[in-house]
Coordinates of C-alpha atoms and ligand atoms in Angstrom, one line a residue:
M20 CA -63.2 82.7 27.0
G21 CA -60.3 79.8 27.4
G22 CA -62.2 77.6 25.7
S23 CA -62.7 79.3 22.3
P24 CA -59.3 79.3 21.0
L25 CA -59.5 75.6 21.5
L26 CA -62.7 75.2 19.6
L27 CA -61.2 77.3 17.1
T28 CA -58.3 75.1 16.3
I29 CA -60.5 71.9 16.7
M30 CA -62.6 73.4 13.8
I31 CA -59.6 74.6 11.6
T32 CA -58.1 71.3 11.9
L33 CA -61.1 69.6 11.1
S34 CA -61.9 71.5 8.5
A35 CA -58.6 71.0 7.0
F36 CA -58.8 67.0 7.5
F37 CA -62.1 66.7 5.6
S38 CA -61.4 68.9 2.6
E39 CA -60.8 66.9 -0.1
T40 CA -61.4 69.2 -3.0
E41 CA -57.8 69.7 -3.6
S42 CA -55.9 66.7 -5.0
T43 CA -52.6 65.5 -5.7
S44 CA -51.5 64.2 -9.1
F45 CA -49.3 60.8 -9.5
E46 CA -47.4 60.3 -12.6
I47 CA -46.6 56.7 -12.7
V48 CA -43.8 55.7 -15.3
N49 CA -42.9 52.5 -16.5
N50 CA -39.0 52.9 -17.8
C51 CA -38.3 49.0 -17.6
N52 CA -37.8 47.4 -20.6
Y53 CA -40.7 45.1 -20.0
T54 CA -44.2 45.5 -19.2
I55 CA -45.4 46.2 -15.7
W56 CA -48.8 45.7 -13.9
P57 CA -49.1 48.4 -11.2
G58 CA -51.1 47.7 -8.1
L59 CA -52.5 50.4 -5.7
R60 CA -54.1 50.1 -2.4
S61 CA -55.9 52.4 0.0
T62 CA -55.3 51.8 3.6
G63 CA -57.0 53.3 6.7
S64 CA -60.1 55.2 6.0
S65 CA -59.0 57.0 3.0
L66 CA -60.8 57.3 -0.1
N67 CA -60.5 55.0 -3.0
L68 CA -58.7 55.6 -6.1
S69 CA -60.1 55.5 -9.5
T70 CA -58.1 52.5 -9.9
T71 CA -56.5 49.5 -8.4
G72 CA -54.2 48.2 -10.9
F73 CA -53.5 48.3 -14.5
T74 CA -51.4 47.6 -17.3
L75 CA -48.3 49.7 -18.1
R76 CA -45.9 49.0 -21.1
S77 CA -42.5 49.8 -21.3
G78 CA -42.1 53.4 -21.7
A79 CA -45.5 54.3 -21.1
S80 CA -46.7 56.6 -18.4
F81 CA -50.1 57.2 -16.3
N82 CA -51.7 60.1 -14.5
L83 CA -53.7 59.9 -11.8
S84 CA -55.4 62.4 -9.3
V85 CA -55.1 60.9 -5.6
P86 CA -57.6 62.8 -2.9
K87 CA -55.7 65.2 -0.8
S88 CA -55.4 63.1 2.2
W89 CA -54.9 59.7 0.6
T90 CA -52.8 56.9 2.4
G91 CA -52.0 54.0 0.8
Q92 CA -49.4 51.6 -1.3
V93 CA -48.1 51.8 -5.1
W94 CA -46.2 48.6 -6.4
G95 CA -45.5 46.6 -9.5
R96 CA -46.4 43.4 -10.6
T97 CA -44.1 41.3 -13.0
L98 CA -44.4 38.4 -15.3
C99 CA -48.1 38.3 -15.4
N100 CA -50.4 36.5 -17.6
E101 CA -53.7 35.3 -18.0
S102 CA -54.7 31.6 -18.2
S103 CA -57.0 29.9 -20.5
T104 CA -60.0 30.5 -18.1
G105 CA -59.3 34.2 -17.8
N106 CA -57.7 34.1 -14.3
F107 CA -55.2 36.8 -14.4
S108 CA -52.0 36.1 -12.4
C109 CA -48.3 37.5 -11.6
F110 CA -45.2 35.9 -10.6
T111 CA -44.0 38.8 -8.5
A112 CA -46.2 41.0 -6.2
D113 CA -49.7 39.3 -7.3
C114 CA -52.3 40.4 -5.4
G115 CA -54.5 37.3 -5.7
T116 CA -57.8 38.8 -7.2
G117 CA -57.2 36.7 -10.2
K118 CA -57.7 39.9 -12.4
V119 CA -55.6 43.2 -13.2
E120 CA -57.5 45.2 -10.4
C121 CA -56.3 44.7 -6.9
D122 CA -59.7 45.5 -5.3
G123 CA -58.1 46.2 -2.2
N124 CA -55.3 43.6 -1.8
G125 CA -52.0 44.3 -1.0
A126 CA -48.8 42.6 -2.8
I127 CA -48.1 39.2 -1.9
P128 CA -44.0 39.4 -0.7
P129 CA -41.4 39.9 -2.2
A130 CA -42.1 43.1 -3.5
T131 CA -41.0 46.6 -3.5
F132 CA -43.3 49.4 -2.9
A133 CA -44.3 52.6 -2.2
E134 CA -46.2 53.9 0.9
F135 CA -48.0 57.3 1.5
E136 CA -49.5 59.3 4.1
L137 CA -50.7 62.3 2.4
N138 CA -51.7 65.4 4.2
N139 CA -50.6 63.4 7.4
F140 CA -53.4 64.2 9.9
G141 CA -54.6 67.6 8.1
S142 CA -50.9 68.8 8.5
G143 CA -50.4 69.6 4.8
V144 CA -47.3 67.7 5.1
D145 CA -46.9 64.3 2.9
Y146 CA -45.2 61.1 4.4
Y147 CA -43.8 58.6 1.8
D148 CA -41.1 56.2 1.4
V149 CA -40.0 53.2 -0.8
S150 CA -39.9 50.1 0.9
L151 CA -38.2 47.0 0.9
V152 CA -39.3 45.4 4.3
T153 CA -41.4 42.6 2.3
G154 CA -38.6 42.2 -0.3
F155 CA -37.5 43.5 -3.6
N156 CA -38.9 42.8 -7.0
L157 CA -38.2 45.6 -9.2
P158 CA -36.3 49.2 -8.8
M159 CA -38.4 51.7 -8.0
V160 CA -38.3 55.5 -7.0
V161 CA -40.8 58.2 -5.5
E162 CA -40.0 61.6 -6.5
P163 CA -41.5 65.0 -5.5
R164 CA -42.5 67.5 -8.1
G165 CA -43.8 70.8 -8.3
A166 CA -43.8 73.8 -6.5
G167 CA -42.4 73.8 -2.9
S168 CA -40.5 70.2 -3.5
N169 CA -37.2 71.4 -4.4
H170 CA -36.0 70.7 -0.9
C171 CA -37.7 67.2 -0.8
I172 CA -35.6 64.2 -1.1
S173 CA -36.8 61.4 -3.3
S174 CA -37.1 57.7 -1.8
G175 CA -36.3 54.5 -3.7
C176 CA -33.9 52.1 -5.1
S177 CA -32.6 52.7 -8.6
A178 CA -30.3 49.3 -8.1
D179 CA -31.6 46.2 -9.7
L180 CA -31.2 43.7 -6.8
N181 CA -32.1 41.0 -8.9
G182 CA -28.7 41.1 -10.4
D183 CA -26.8 40.4 -7.1
C184 CA -29.2 39.1 -4.5
P185 CA -27.4 36.9 -1.8
K186 CA -27.9 33.2 -3.1
E187 CA -30.1 32.2 -0.1
L188 CA -32.8 35.2 -1.0
R189 CA -33.2 34.5 -4.5
V190 CA -36.3 34.0 -5.8
A191 CA -36.3 32.1 -9.7
R192 CA -38.8 31.4 -12.0
E193 CA -38.8 28.1 -14.3
G194 CA -38.4 29.3 -17.7
S195 CA -37.3 32.8 -17.2
Q196 CA -33.2 33.2 -16.7
G197 CA -31.9 34.6 -13.6
T198 CA -33.4 36.1 -10.3
V199 CA -36.8 37.8 -10.7
A200 CA -37.1 38.8 -6.9
C201 CA -35.0 39.0 -3.8
M202 CA -36.7 38.0 -0.6
T203 CA -36.2 39.4 2.8
P204 CA -33.9 37.6 5.2
C205 CA -37.2 37.0 7.5
T206 CA -39.3 35.7 4.5
A207 CA -36.3 33.4 3.5
F208 CA -35.6 32.1 7.3
N209 CA -38.6 33.0 9.2
N210 CA -36.5 33.4 12.6
S211 CA -36.9 36.2 15.5
R212 CA -33.5 37.5 15.0
F213 CA -34.2 38.5 11.1
C214 CA -37.9 39.2 11.5
C215 CA -37.5 41.4 14.7
T216 CA -39.8 39.5 16.7
G217 CA -40.0 38.2 20.1
E218 CA -36.5 38.7 22.0
Y219 CA -35.2 40.9 19.1
S220 CA -38.6 43.3 18.9
T221 CA -36.6 46.5 19.8
P222 CA -34.5 48.8 17.8
A223 CA -31.5 48.3 20.2
S224 CA -31.9 44.4 19.9
C225 CA -32.5 44.3 16.3
S226 CA -29.9 46.3 14.5
G227 CA -28.8 45.3 11.3
T228 CA -27.4 42.0 9.7
V229 CA -25.5 41.2 6.7
Y230 CA -28.6 41.1 4.9
T231 CA -29.9 44.3 6.1
D232 CA -26.3 46.0 5.3
Y233 CA -26.5 44.6 1.8
F234 CA -30.1 46.0 1.2
K235 CA -28.9 49.5 2.9
Q236 CA -25.6 49.7 0.6
R237 CA -27.5 48.9 -2.6
C238 CA -30.6 51.3 -1.4
P239 CA -29.6 53.9 0.6
K240 CA -32.7 55.8 0.0
A241 CA -35.0 53.0 0.8
Y242 CA -36.9 51.9 4.1
T243 CA -35.1 48.4 4.2
Y244 CA -36.4 46.5 7.5
A245 CA -38.5 47.0 10.3
F246 CA -36.1 49.0 12.7
D247 CA -34.2 50.9 9.7
L248 CA -32.7 54.1 11.5
T249 CA -30.0 54.7 8.8
P250 CA -30.0 58.5 8.0
Y251 CA -32.0 58.5 5.3
A252 CA -34.4 56.2 6.6
N253 CA -34.6 57.7 10.1
Q254 CA -38.2 57.2 11.3
T255 CA -37.8 60.1 13.9
T256 CA -36.7 62.7 11.7
F257 CA -39.1 62.3 8.8
T258 CA -36.5 62.3 6.1
Y259 CA -39.1 61.8 3.4
S260 CA -41.6 64.4 3.9
C261 CA -42.9 67.2 1.8
A262 CA -45.5 70.0 2.2
T263 CA -47.6 70.5 -1.2
A264 CA -46.1 68.3 -4.0
N265 CA -47.3 66.0 -6.8
Y266 CA -45.0 62.7 -7.0
S267 CA -43.6 60.8 -9.6
V268 CA -43.6 57.1 -9.2
V269 CA -40.7 55.7 -11.5
F270 CA -40.4 52.2 -12.2
C271 CA -36.9 51.1 -13.2
P272 CA -35.5 54.7 -12.7
I273 CA -32.3 55.6 -14.4
S274 CA -30.7 56.6 -11.2
L275 CA -31.7 58.3 -8.2
P276 CA -31.6 62.4 -8.4
A277 CA -28.0 63.6 -7.4
E278 CA -27.2 62.5 -3.7
T279 CA -26.3 66.4 -3.1
Q280 CA -30.1 67.2 -3.2
A281 CA -30.4 64.6 -0.6
E282 CA -28.3 65.8 1.7
T283 CA -30.5 69.0 2.3
P284 CA -32.5 68.2 4.9
A285 CA -36.3 67.9 4.3
K286 CA -38.2 71.2 5.9
E287 CA -39.1 70.0 9.3
P288 CA -43.3 70.0 9.6
T289 CA -44.5 71.8 12.8
V290 CA -47.9 70.3 13.2
S291 CA -46.7 66.4 12.5
E292 CA -43.7 66.7 15.1
Q293 CA -46.4 66.9 17.5
V294 CA -48.2 63.8 16.4
P295 CA -47.4 60.9 18.6
S296 CA -45.0 58.5 17.6
K297 CA -47.4 55.9 16.4
S298 CA -48.3 57.8 13.1
K299 CA -44.6 58.0 12.2
N300 CA -44.0 54.1 12.3
H301 CA -43.9 53.3 8.7
T302 CA -45.0 49.8 9.3
I303 CA -48.1 50.5 11.2
M304 CA -49.1 53.5 9.1
I305 CA -52.6 54.9 9.6
A306 CA -54.3 51.4 8.7
S307 CA -54.6 50.7 12.8
I308 CA -56.6 53.8 12.9
A309 CA -59.7 52.4 11.0
S310 CA -62.8 54.3 12.1
S311 CA -63.6 58.0 11.4
A312 CA -65.0 58.1 14.7
G313 CA -61.2 57.0 15.9
I314 CA -59.7 59.7 13.9
I315 CA -62.0 62.9 15.4
I316 CA -61.2 61.6 18.7
F317 CA -57.4 61.4 18.0
I318 CA -57.2 64.6 16.2
L319 CA -59.3 66.2 19.1
A320 CA -56.9 64.6 21.5
V321 CA -53.7 66.2 19.4
V322 CA -55.1 69.4 19.0
A323 CA -55.9 69.4 23.1
G324 CA -52.3 68.5 23.5
L325 CA -50.8 71.0 21.4
W326 CA -53.1 73.8 22.9
S327 CA -52.5 72.9 26.6
S328 CA -48.7 72.4 25.9
R329 CA -48.7 75.8 23.7
R330 CA -50.6 77.1 26.9
K331 CA -47.8 75.8 29.4
R332 CA -44.9 77.5 27.3
Q333 CA -46.4 81.0 27.5
Q334 CA -47.3 80.3 31.1
G335 CA -43.9 79.2 31.6
Ligands
LIG416 C1 -33.7 44.6 -20.8 O1 -32.7 45.6 -20.2 C2 -31.3 44.2 -19.7 C3 -30.3 44.9 -18.8 O2 -30.2 46.3 -19.3 C4 -30.9 43.2 -20.7 O3 -30.3 42.6 -19.9 C5 -32.4 42.6 -21.3 O4 -31.8 41.9 -22.8 C6 -33.0 43.8 -21.9 N1 -34.5 43.0 -22.1 C7 -35.0 43.1 -23.3 C8 -36.4 42.4 -24.0 O5 -34.9 44.3 -24.2
LIG417 C1 -48.7 63.5 -16.7 O1 -48.3 64.5 -16.1 C2 -47.2 65.1 -16.5 C3 -47.1 66.1 -15.7 O2 -48.4 67.0 -15.4 C4 -46.9 65.4 -18.2 O3 -46.0 65.9 -18.3 C5 -47.5 64.0 -19.0 O4 -47.5 64.0 -20.2 C6 -48.5 63.5 -18.4 N1 -48.7 62.1 -18.7 C7 -49.8 61.6 -19.6 C8 -49.8 60.2 -20.0 O5 -50.8 62.2 -19.4
LIG418 C1 -55.6 31.6 -10.6 O1 -54.1 31.6 -10.5 C2 -53.5 31.8 -9.4 C3 -52.0 31.9 -9.5 O2 -51.6 30.9 -10.3 C4 -54.2 30.6 -8.4 O3 -53.5 30.6 -6.8 C5 -55.7 30.4 -8.3 O4 -56.0 29.5 -7.6 C6 -56.4 30.7 -9.5 N1 -57.6 31.1 -9.5 C7 -58.4 30.6 -10.4 C8 -60.1 30.8 -10.1 O5 -58.3 29.4 -10.9
LIG419 C1 -48.7 32.3 -16.2 O1 -47.9 32.7 -15.4 C2 -47.7 31.7 -14.3 C3 -47.4 32.3 -12.9 O2 -46.5 33.1 -13.1 C4 -47.0 30.4 -14.7 O3 -46.9 29.4 -13.9 C5 -47.4 30.4 -16.0 O4 -46.2 29.3 -16.5 C6 -47.4 31.2 -17.0 N1 -48.4 30.9 -18.2 C7 -47.7 31.1 -19.4 C8 -48.2 30.7 -20.7 O5 -47.0 31.7 -19.7
LIG420 C1 -62.8 50.5 -1.2 O1 -62.8 49.4 -1.7 C2 -62.7 48.2 -1.0 C3 -62.5 47.1 -1.9 O2 -62.9 47.0 -3.4 C4 -64.3 48.1 -0.6 O3 -64.4 47.0 0.1 C5 -64.8 49.3 0.2 O4 -66.1 49.6 0.4 C6 -64.3 50.9 -0.8 N1 -64.5 51.8 0.0 C7 -65.4 52.7 -0.5 C8 -65.4 53.8 0.2 O5 -65.9 52.8 -1.8
LIG421 C1 -50.0 69.1 -9.2 O1 -50.9 68.6 -10.2 C2 -52.1 69.5 -10.4 C3 -52.6 69.2 -11.4 O2 -51.9 68.6 -12.4 C4 -51.8 71.3 -10.1 O3 -52.7 71.8 -10.5 C5 -51.1 71.7 -9.1 O4 -50.5 72.9 -9.3 C6 -49.4 70.8 -8.9 N1 -49.2 71.1 -7.5 C7 -48.2 71.4 -7.4 C8 -47.4 71.7 -5.8 O5 -47.2 71.5 -8.3
LIG422 C1 -42.8 31.2 11.2 O1 -42.1 30.6 12.6 C2 -43.3 30.8 13.3 C3 -42.6 30.2 14.8 O2 -41.3 30.5 14.7 C4 -44.5 30.0 12.9 O3 -45.5 30.2 13.7 C5 -45.0 30.5 11.7 O4 -46.1 29.8 11.0 C6 -43.8 30.5 10.5 N1 -44.1 31.3 9.4 C7 -43.9 30.8 7.7 C8 -44.4 31.6 7.1 O5 -43.3 29.7 7.8
LIG423 C1 -32.3 59.4 13.8 O1 -33.0 60.5 14.3 C2 -32.5 60.8 15.5 C3 -33.4 61.8 16.5 O2 -33.1 63.1 15.6 C4 -31.2 61.0 15.8 O3 -30.8 60.8 17.5 C5 -30.3 59.7 15.4 O4 -28.7 60.2 15.6 C6 -30.8 59.4 14.0 N1 -29.9 58.3 13.2 C7 -29.0 58.3 12.5 C8 -28.8 57.3 12.0 O5 -28.9 59.8 11.8

C-alpha cells in the first residue's frame, strides 16, 4: 500500500518531464541600430532548436518555438562578415563554426548571454537570466510574456557598457571606433581572486571587487559573477523564475521594465525548492547531467526525497 503513492508520483513526474507536446515561444528582437547575428545553443540533453544562428537586421524580430523543457543559451554576435573564401566570422561572441549556424558551439567571450532552464525538472517553472559572467558585448534583456507572467521579473542589462567599460577591460577593434566589448576581470587578469578559483573558490572568500561593483551598478538585474548573491541575482531565492510564460529576448532594449515591477517577488515554486542546490547554480546549469538515464535516476531520487519528507512531516 505504502508504495503506490510513490509510484503514482513518479509516473506523473516522468510524464510531465517527457511531455514535449507543449512549447514555449521566444520572440527575438533586435533594437540595436546595427545588424546582429543571434546564436543559440542547447545544453544538457535538451532537444535541438530549429536554428542555431541567424541574421537579424536592425529593427527586425524573429519568432521561434522552443520545446517546453529546453535548456540552453541565446546570445548576439556583432561585427560579423564573410571572407572571400566564404568563412563567416564575428568580432564579438563568435561561435567558431565559420558559418552563421553555431551547430552546438557556444560564444567566445566576452559575450552577454541569456540562459534558460525551461520547465525545470518537470516542475512547470522556468528559470532564466541574463549573464555577464563571460563579459559583455551588447545590451540584452529577457522579458517574460503572456498569461501568468505579470509577477515575473525581467532579467538583463539595458546599459551599454561599451561606452564606459573600465580601460583595462576594454576590447577594441582596428577600424571601428570605440570599445566593442567589455571583458570580465577574470579574462583580463586571469588570477584566482577575480576568477573565484583556488583559495577564492567560495562565496565568502570571493565577494565583490571594484569590477564586480561596476558591472552590478550598471546592470543590477543581470547575473554578473560566479558568486553573485546580490538581491536580483540571488541564486538561493530564484529571482528569475516564471511559471508558464513565453519570452521576449531583446537586444539593445530601450530600458528595463520599471523597477517597481521588480520589487514584487517572483512566485516561489514549490516543487523546485526541493531540487538539490546543484540545479540552482546558473553556471553549472543542467549541462552536467548529460544522459537521460542520469536524469531519470535524479528525478526518482528527488521524488523519493519529496515523498519521504512529506511522510515525515505527516508523521511528525
Ligand atoms: C547608433 O546609435 C549610437 C548611439 O545612439 C550612435 O552613436 C550611432 O551613430 C548610431 N549608428 C548608426 C549607424 O545609426
Ligand atoms: C512574433 O510574435 C509576436 C507575439 O506573438 C507578434 O506580435 C509578432 O508580430 C511576431 N513577429 C513575427 C516577426 O512574426
Ligand atoms: C575563419 O575565420 C576565423 C576568424 O577569422 C579563423 O579563426 C578561422 O581559422 C577561419 N577558418 C577558415 C577555414 O579559414
Ligand atoms: C571581417 O571580420 C574580421 C573579424 O572581425 C576582420 O578581421 C576583418 O577585417 C573583416 N573584414 C572586412 C572586409 O570587413
Ligand atoms: C543537436 O545538435 C548537435 C550539434 O549539431 C548534434 O551533435 C546533436 O547530435 C544534435 N542532437 C539531436 C538530438 O539532434
Ligand atoms: C505562448 O505562445 C503560444 C504560441 O504563440 C500561445 O499558444 C500560448 O498561449 C502562449 N503562452 C502564454 C503563457 O502566453
Ligand atoms: C590562467 O592562469 C592559469 C594558472 O594561473 C594557467 O594555467 C592558464 O593557462 C591561464 N589561462 C589563460 C587563458 O591565460
Ligand atoms: C539571498 O537569499 C538568501 C536565502 O533566502 C538570503 O539569506 C540572503 O540574505 C539573500 N541575499 C541577498 C543579498 O538578498
